[in-house]
């Protein structure tokens, strides 16, 4: 075979431009900035002999935790912006929250490629570990309003996680701060909402449905609030999609087996579908029109 001409070589490969940095002995590199040495060395299969599919299981859950970290970052910021009456920037945060949620939902498709037989080779090595023990997932639920003090017992072994969740338990939720913002703007938010014990799970208040009914009856007059309500419904919708995909993947992978963390598995996950963060925003829909 005849050797390739210089012109053919140029067409077959992309030349490294002269201005591209090559020496990182003192300069910041991509790997150093992202601490890739730490990140890519954090996958430790436990199976013996090592099972091919365990890396998928580990990476899937580690990436989920990274997305949850960003989700918490954005939700905390949105809550702070509500508290300081900055509705526009808060909506920008919620828009990003929804994009992160979509990534989390789509990730279940990758884990669904794990068949029951393949997962059975990995499951014994999980021991009692379970996604139920994700403190970041629990923190997201606390921020959105599904608070449960009993959950803190699961994290007594981890001082950092326990402390963080205990703080969130006693802090206002994202919804609490929105409702306080509405009250400051003159909306007749019931006193029982504004004075509630924020450490308890949020419960529907009929009087607040009336407030949102007025907003939905005249969207143009309440556009910022109206748009925010719909953003929160989107957030809850996507959270439910995540829950449902979780349920479906668990069902196709282990059927009705008990979960590794001791839960009833599929039945436990199915009950979560009945939970709601923003009940008045759903109840008001029976009033529209």
GROMACS .gro file of C-alpha atoms in nm:
model
  289
    1UNK     CA    1   0.000   0.000   0.000
    2UNK     CA    2   0.136   0.341  -0.096
    3UNK     CA    3   0.210   0.580   0.194
    4UNK     CA    4  -0.043   0.859   0.256
    5UNK     CA    5   0.047   1.199   0.119
    6UNK     CA    6   0.092   1.491   0.360
    7UNK     CA    7  -0.235   1.633   0.231
    8UNK     CA    8  -0.419   1.306   0.300
    9UNK     CA    9  -0.271   1.292   0.652
   10UNK     CA   10  -0.392   1.647   0.718
   11UNK     CA   11  -0.743   1.548   0.608
   12UNK     CA   12  -0.739   1.228   0.821
   13UNK     CA   13  -0.639   1.390   1.149
   14UNK     CA   14  -0.688   1.721   1.321
   15UNK     CA   15  -0.357   1.897   1.374
   16UNK     CA   16  -0.279   2.033   1.722
   17UNK     CA   17  -0.281   2.411   1.688
   18UNK     CA   18   0.032   2.595   1.794
   19UNK     CA   19  -0.150   2.798   2.059
   20UNK     CA   20  -0.285   2.497   2.250
   21UNK     CA   21  -0.133   2.456   2.597
   22UNK     CA   22   0.089   2.150   2.635
   23UNK     CA   23   0.295   2.210   2.948
   24UNK     CA   24   0.100   2.169   3.273
   25UNK     CA   25   0.394   2.141   3.511
   26UNK     CA   26   0.290   2.477   3.662
   27UNK     CA   27  -0.038   2.556   3.481
   28UNK     CA   28  -0.386   2.431   3.572
   29UNK     CA   29  -0.499   2.131   3.368
   30UNK     CA   30  -0.850   1.997   3.303
   31UNK     CA   31  -0.782   1.691   3.519
   32UNK     CA   32  -0.648   1.899   3.806
   33UNK     CA   33  -0.938   2.144   3.800
   34UNK     CA   34  -1.193   1.861   3.816
   35UNK     CA   35  -0.978   1.649   4.050
   36UNK     CA   36  -1.028   1.359   3.810
   37UNK     CA   37  -0.772   1.149   3.990
   38UNK     CA   38  -1.000   1.140   4.293
   39UNK     CA   39  -1.324   1.116   4.097
   40UNK     CA   40  -1.219   0.831   3.868
   41UNK     CA   41  -1.056   0.632   4.146
   42UNK     CA   42  -1.374   0.631   4.359
   43UNK     CA   43  -1.530   0.322   4.196
   44UNK     CA   44  -1.458   0.015   4.409
   45UNK     CA   45  -1.640  -0.301   4.300
   46UNK     CA   46  -1.707  -0.534   4.595
   47UNK     CA   47  -1.792  -0.852   4.407
   48UNK     CA   48  -1.548  -1.142   4.413
   49UNK     CA   49  -1.472  -1.233   4.145
   50UNK     CA   50  -1.553  -0.887   4.008
   51UNK     CA   51  -1.874  -0.887   3.804
   52UNK     CA   52  -1.872  -0.693   3.476
   53UNK     CA   53  -2.199  -0.508   3.551
   54UNK     CA   54  -2.104  -0.380   3.895
   55UNK     CA   55  -1.925  -0.079   3.748
   56UNK     CA   56  -2.250   0.027   3.582
   57UNK     CA   57  -2.432   0.006   3.914
   58UNK     CA   58  -2.167   0.208   4.098
   59UNK     CA   59  -2.127   0.478   3.831
   60UNK     CA   60  -2.505   0.517   3.794
   61UNK     CA   61  -2.546   0.592   4.164
   62UNK     CA   62  -2.237   0.808   4.197
   63UNK     CA   63  -2.347   1.024   3.904
   64UNK     CA   64  -2.695   1.049   4.059
   65UNK     CA   65  -2.536   1.181   4.377
   66UNK     CA   66  -2.347   1.445   4.178
   67UNK     CA   67  -2.669   1.560   4.012
   68UNK     CA   68  -2.840   1.565   4.356
   69UNK     CA   69  -2.559   1.785   4.483
   70UNK     CA   70  -2.627   2.036   4.205
   71UNK     CA   71  -3.002   2.005   4.261
   72UNK     CA   72  -2.960   2.098   4.628
   73UNK     CA   73  -2.734   2.389   4.533
   74UNK     CA   74  -2.999   2.531   4.298
   75UNK     CA   75  -3.296   2.465   4.530
   76UNK     CA   76  -3.124   2.635   4.824
   77UNK     CA   77  -3.049   2.933   4.603
   78UNK     CA   78  -3.410   2.951   4.477
   79UNK     CA   79  -3.535   2.939   4.835
   80UNK     CA   80  -3.300   3.224   4.935
   81UNK     CA   81  -3.415   3.429   4.635
   82UNK     CA   82  -3.779   3.381   4.732
   83UNK     CA   83  -3.688   3.498   5.082
   84UNK     CA   84  -3.533   3.816   4.940
   85UNK     CA   85  -3.826   3.884   4.701
   86UNK     CA   86  -3.622   3.811   4.387
   87UNK     CA   87  -3.879   3.617   4.190
   88UNK     CA   88  -3.715   3.645   3.848
   89UNK     CA   89  -3.375   3.499   3.946
   90UNK     CA   90  -3.554   3.228   4.147
   91UNK     CA   91  -3.737   3.121   3.831
   92UNK     CA   92  -3.400   3.092   3.655
   93UNK     CA   93  -3.285   2.856   3.931
   94UNK     CA   94  -3.601   2.646   3.896
   95UNK     CA   95  -3.550   2.622   3.521
   96UNK     CA   96  -3.208   2.468   3.586
   97UNK     CA   97  -3.355   2.241   3.855
   98UNK     CA   98  -3.590   2.096   3.594
   99UNK     CA   99  -3.304   2.024   3.353
  100UNK     CA  100  -3.117   1.841   3.630
  101UNK     CA  101  -3.430   1.643   3.715
  102UNK     CA  102  -3.464   1.534   3.352
  103UNK     CA  103  -3.108   1.401   3.363
  104UNK     CA  104  -3.194   1.201   3.675
  105UNK     CA  105  -3.508   1.061   3.513
  106UNK     CA  106  -3.327   0.961   3.192
  107UNK     CA  107  -3.053   0.785   3.387
  108UNK     CA  108  -3.295   0.508   3.485
  109UNK     CA  109  -3.287   0.392   3.122
  110UNK     CA  110  -2.920   0.304   3.161
  111UNK     CA  111  -2.975   0.106   3.481
  112UNK     CA  112  -3.270  -0.071   3.319
  113UNK     CA  113  -3.023  -0.249   3.091
  114UNK     CA  114  -2.923  -0.454   3.397
  115UNK     CA  115  -3.119  -0.780   3.378
  116UNK     CA  116  -3.244  -0.971   3.686
  117UNK     CA  117  -2.975  -1.236   3.633
  118UNK     CA  118  -2.699  -0.976   3.607
  119UNK     CA  119  -2.817  -0.786   3.914
  120UNK     CA  120  -2.840  -1.112   4.111
  121UNK     CA  121  -2.461  -1.147   4.071
  122UNK     CA  122  -2.409  -0.804   4.233
  123UNK     CA  123  -2.683  -0.780   4.493
  124UNK     CA  124  -2.523  -0.994   4.769
  125UNK     CA  125  -2.226  -0.756   4.780
  126UNK     CA  126  -2.448  -0.452   4.847
  127UNK     CA  127  -2.521  -0.600   5.193
  128UNK     CA  128  -2.755  -0.353   5.370
  129UNK     CA  129  -2.666  -0.050   5.157
  130UNK     CA  130  -2.956   0.111   4.974
  131UNK     CA  131  -3.049   0.430   4.792
  132UNK     CA  132  -3.293   0.484   5.079
  133UNK     CA  133  -2.985   0.590   5.276
  134UNK     CA  134  -2.896   0.876   5.039
  135UNK     CA  135  -2.888   1.183   5.261
  136UNK     CA  136  -2.883   1.412   4.955
  137UNK     CA  137  -3.204   1.259   4.822
  138UNK     CA  138  -3.361   1.303   5.166
  139UNK     CA  139  -3.238   1.663   5.176
  140UNK     CA  140  -3.413   1.734   4.845
  141UNK     CA  141  -3.737   1.593   4.985
  142UNK     CA  142  -3.698   1.803   5.302
  143UNK     CA  143  -3.637   2.119   5.097
  144UNK     CA  144  -3.948   2.051   4.890
  145UNK     CA  145  -4.168   1.979   5.192
  146UNK     CA  146  -4.175   1.604   5.258
  147UNK     CA  147  -4.025   1.621   5.607
  148UNK     CA  148  -4.007   1.329   5.844
  149UNK     CA  149  -3.806   1.353   6.167
  150UNK     CA  150  -3.796   0.972   6.189
  151UNK     CA  151  -3.570   0.968   5.885
  152UNK     CA  152  -3.289   1.121   6.092
  153UNK     CA  153  -3.243   0.789   6.271
  154UNK     CA  154  -3.119   0.635   5.946
  155UNK     CA  155  -2.825   0.879   5.950
  156UNK     CA  156  -2.714   0.859   6.312
  157UNK     CA  157  -2.397   0.682   6.197
  158UNK     CA  158  -2.299   0.981   5.980
  159UNK     CA  159  -2.253   1.306   6.175
  160UNK     CA  160  -2.230   1.522   5.863
  161UNK     CA  161  -2.548   1.386   5.704
  162UNK     CA  162  -2.740   1.385   6.033
  163UNK     CA  163  -2.644   1.745   6.110
  164UNK     CA  164  -2.738   1.865   5.761
  165UNK     CA  165  -3.078   1.698   5.765
  166UNK     CA  166  -3.154   1.816   6.117
  167UNK     CA  167  -3.086   2.174   6.007
  168UNK     CA  168  -3.309   2.136   5.702
  169UNK     CA  169  -3.583   1.981   5.918
  170UNK     CA  170  -3.614   2.307   6.111
  171UNK     CA  171  -3.572   2.541   5.815
  172UNK     CA  172  -3.852   2.671   5.589
  173UNK     CA  173  -3.909   2.478   5.268
  174UNK     CA  174  -3.895   2.623   4.919
  175UNK     CA  175  -4.277   2.643   4.925
  176UNK     CA  176  -4.279   2.810   5.269
  177UNK     CA  177  -4.059   3.089   5.136
  178UNK     CA  178  -4.276   3.136   4.828
  179UNK     CA  179  -4.587   3.165   5.044
  180UNK     CA  180  -4.414   3.420   5.268
  181UNK     CA  181  -4.321   3.617   4.957
  182UNK     CA  182  -4.686   3.615   4.849
  183UNK     CA  183  -4.793   3.742   5.190
  184UNK     CA  184  -4.541   4.028   5.169
  185UNK     CA  185  -4.688   4.119   4.830
  186UNK     CA  186  -5.035   4.148   4.976
  187UNK     CA  187  -5.186   3.810   4.890
  188UNK     CA  188  -5.421   3.687   5.167
  189UNK     CA  189  -5.213   3.385   5.268
  190UNK     CA  190  -5.378   3.227   5.576
  191UNK     CA  191  -5.198   3.287   5.906
  192UNK     CA  192  -5.191   2.912   5.975
  193UNK     CA  193  -4.965   2.872   5.672
  194UNK     CA  194  -4.726   3.149   5.773
  195UNK     CA  195  -4.709   3.037   6.138
  196UNK     CA  196  -4.692   2.661   6.082
  197UNK     CA  197  -4.428   2.436   6.237
  198UNK     CA  198  -4.188   2.401   5.944
  199UNK     CA  199  -4.040   2.080   6.086
  200UNK     CA  200  -4.363   1.898   5.999
  201UNK     CA  201  -4.462   1.776   5.652
  202UNK     CA  202  -4.671   2.030   5.465
  203UNK     CA  203  -5.046   1.969   5.461
  204UNK     CA  204  -5.314   2.121   5.234
  205UNK     CA  205  -5.479   2.441   5.363
  206UNK     CA  206  -5.818   2.507   5.194
  207UNK     CA  207  -5.788   2.883   5.242
  208UNK     CA  208  -5.470   2.888   5.036
  209UNK     CA  209  -5.649   2.719   4.748
  210UNK     CA  210  -5.868   3.030   4.730
  211UNK     CA  211  -5.558   3.248   4.696
  212UNK     CA  212  -5.430   3.042   4.404
  213UNK     CA  213  -5.778   3.028   4.249
  214UNK     CA  214  -5.768   3.407   4.219
  215UNK     CA  215  -5.424   3.387   4.054
  216UNK     CA  216  -5.538   3.125   3.802
  217UNK     CA  217  -5.858   3.317   3.730
  218UNK     CA  218  -5.657   3.618   3.606
  219UNK     CA  219  -5.309   3.503   3.500
  220UNK     CA  220  -5.221   3.829   3.324
  221UNK     CA  221  -5.272   4.024   3.647
  222UNK     CA  222  -5.053   3.789   3.850
  223UNK     CA  223  -4.809   3.673   3.584
  224UNK     CA  224  -4.495   3.633   3.795
  225UNK     CA  225  -4.678   3.438   4.063
  226UNK     CA  226  -4.872   3.239   3.804
  227UNK     CA  227  -4.550   3.142   3.624
  228UNK     CA  228  -4.386   3.043   3.952
  229UNK     CA  229  -4.680   2.819   4.042
  230UNK     CA  230  -4.648   2.639   3.711
  231UNK     CA  231  -4.272   2.602   3.756
  232UNK     CA  232  -4.332   2.432   4.091
  233UNK     CA  233  -4.587   2.200   3.933
  234UNK     CA  234  -4.324   2.112   3.671
  235UNK     CA  235  -4.074   2.037   3.947
  236UNK     CA  236  -4.320   1.808   4.124
  237UNK     CA  237  -4.419   1.642   3.797
  238UNK     CA  238  -4.057   1.561   3.720
  239UNK     CA  239  -3.999   1.436   4.073
  240UNK     CA  240  -4.293   1.200   4.030
  241UNK     CA  241  -4.151   1.083   3.699
  242UNK     CA  242  -3.826   1.003   3.879
  243UNK     CA  243  -4.016   0.807   4.145
  244UNK     CA  244  -4.215   0.618   3.884
  245UNK     CA  245  -3.909   0.524   3.677
  246UNK     CA  246  -3.738   0.406   3.996
  247UNK     CA  247  -4.039   0.189   4.073
  248UNK     CA  248  -4.044   0.044   3.722
  249UNK     CA  249  -3.673  -0.035   3.714
  250UNK     CA  250  -3.686  -0.202   4.057
  251UNK     CA  251  -3.991  -0.403   3.947
  252UNK     CA  252  -3.823  -0.531   3.631
  253UNK     CA  253  -3.497  -0.606   3.813
  254UNK     CA  254  -3.598  -0.770   4.144
  255UNK     CA  255  -3.977  -0.805   4.125
  256UNK     CA  256  -4.130  -0.801   4.473
  257UNK     CA  257  -3.820  -0.892   4.672
  258UNK     CA  258  -3.747  -0.703   4.995
  259UNK     CA  259  -3.508  -0.411   4.940
  260UNK     CA  260  -3.143  -0.439   5.046
  261UNK     CA  261  -3.204  -0.168   5.307
  262UNK     CA  262  -3.493  -0.362   5.459
  263UNK     CA  263  -3.786  -0.184   5.294
  264UNK     CA  264  -4.073  -0.372   5.130
  265UNK     CA  265  -3.924  -0.277   4.794
  266UNK     CA  266  -4.176  -0.215   4.519
  267UNK     CA  267  -4.467  -0.161   4.759
  268UNK     CA  268  -4.266   0.098   4.953
  269UNK     CA  269  -4.178   0.284   4.633
  270UNK     CA  270  -4.536   0.272   4.508
  271UNK     CA  271  -4.665   0.445   4.823
  272UNK     CA  272  -4.430   0.735   4.756
  273UNK     CA  273  -4.629   0.815   4.441
  274UNK     CA  274  -4.913   0.937   4.665
  275UNK     CA  275  -4.694   1.207   4.823
  276UNK     CA  276  -4.724   1.568   4.707
  277UNK     CA  277  -4.515   1.876   4.783
  278UNK     CA  278  -4.749   2.154   4.671
  279UNK     CA  279  -5.104   2.025   4.734
  280UNK     CA  280  -5.286   2.355   4.676
  281UNK     CA  281  -5.131   2.389   4.330
  282UNK     CA  282  -5.297   2.062   4.234
  283UNK     CA  283  -5.621   2.121   4.421
  284UNK     CA  284  -5.672   2.455   4.247
  285UNK     CA  285  -5.697   2.274   3.913
  286UNK     CA  286  -6.046   2.152   4.002
  287UNK     CA  287  -6.146   2.519   4.031
  288UNK     CA  288  -6.007   2.649   3.703
  289UNK     CA  289  -6.278   2.715   3.445
   0.00000   0.00000   0.00000
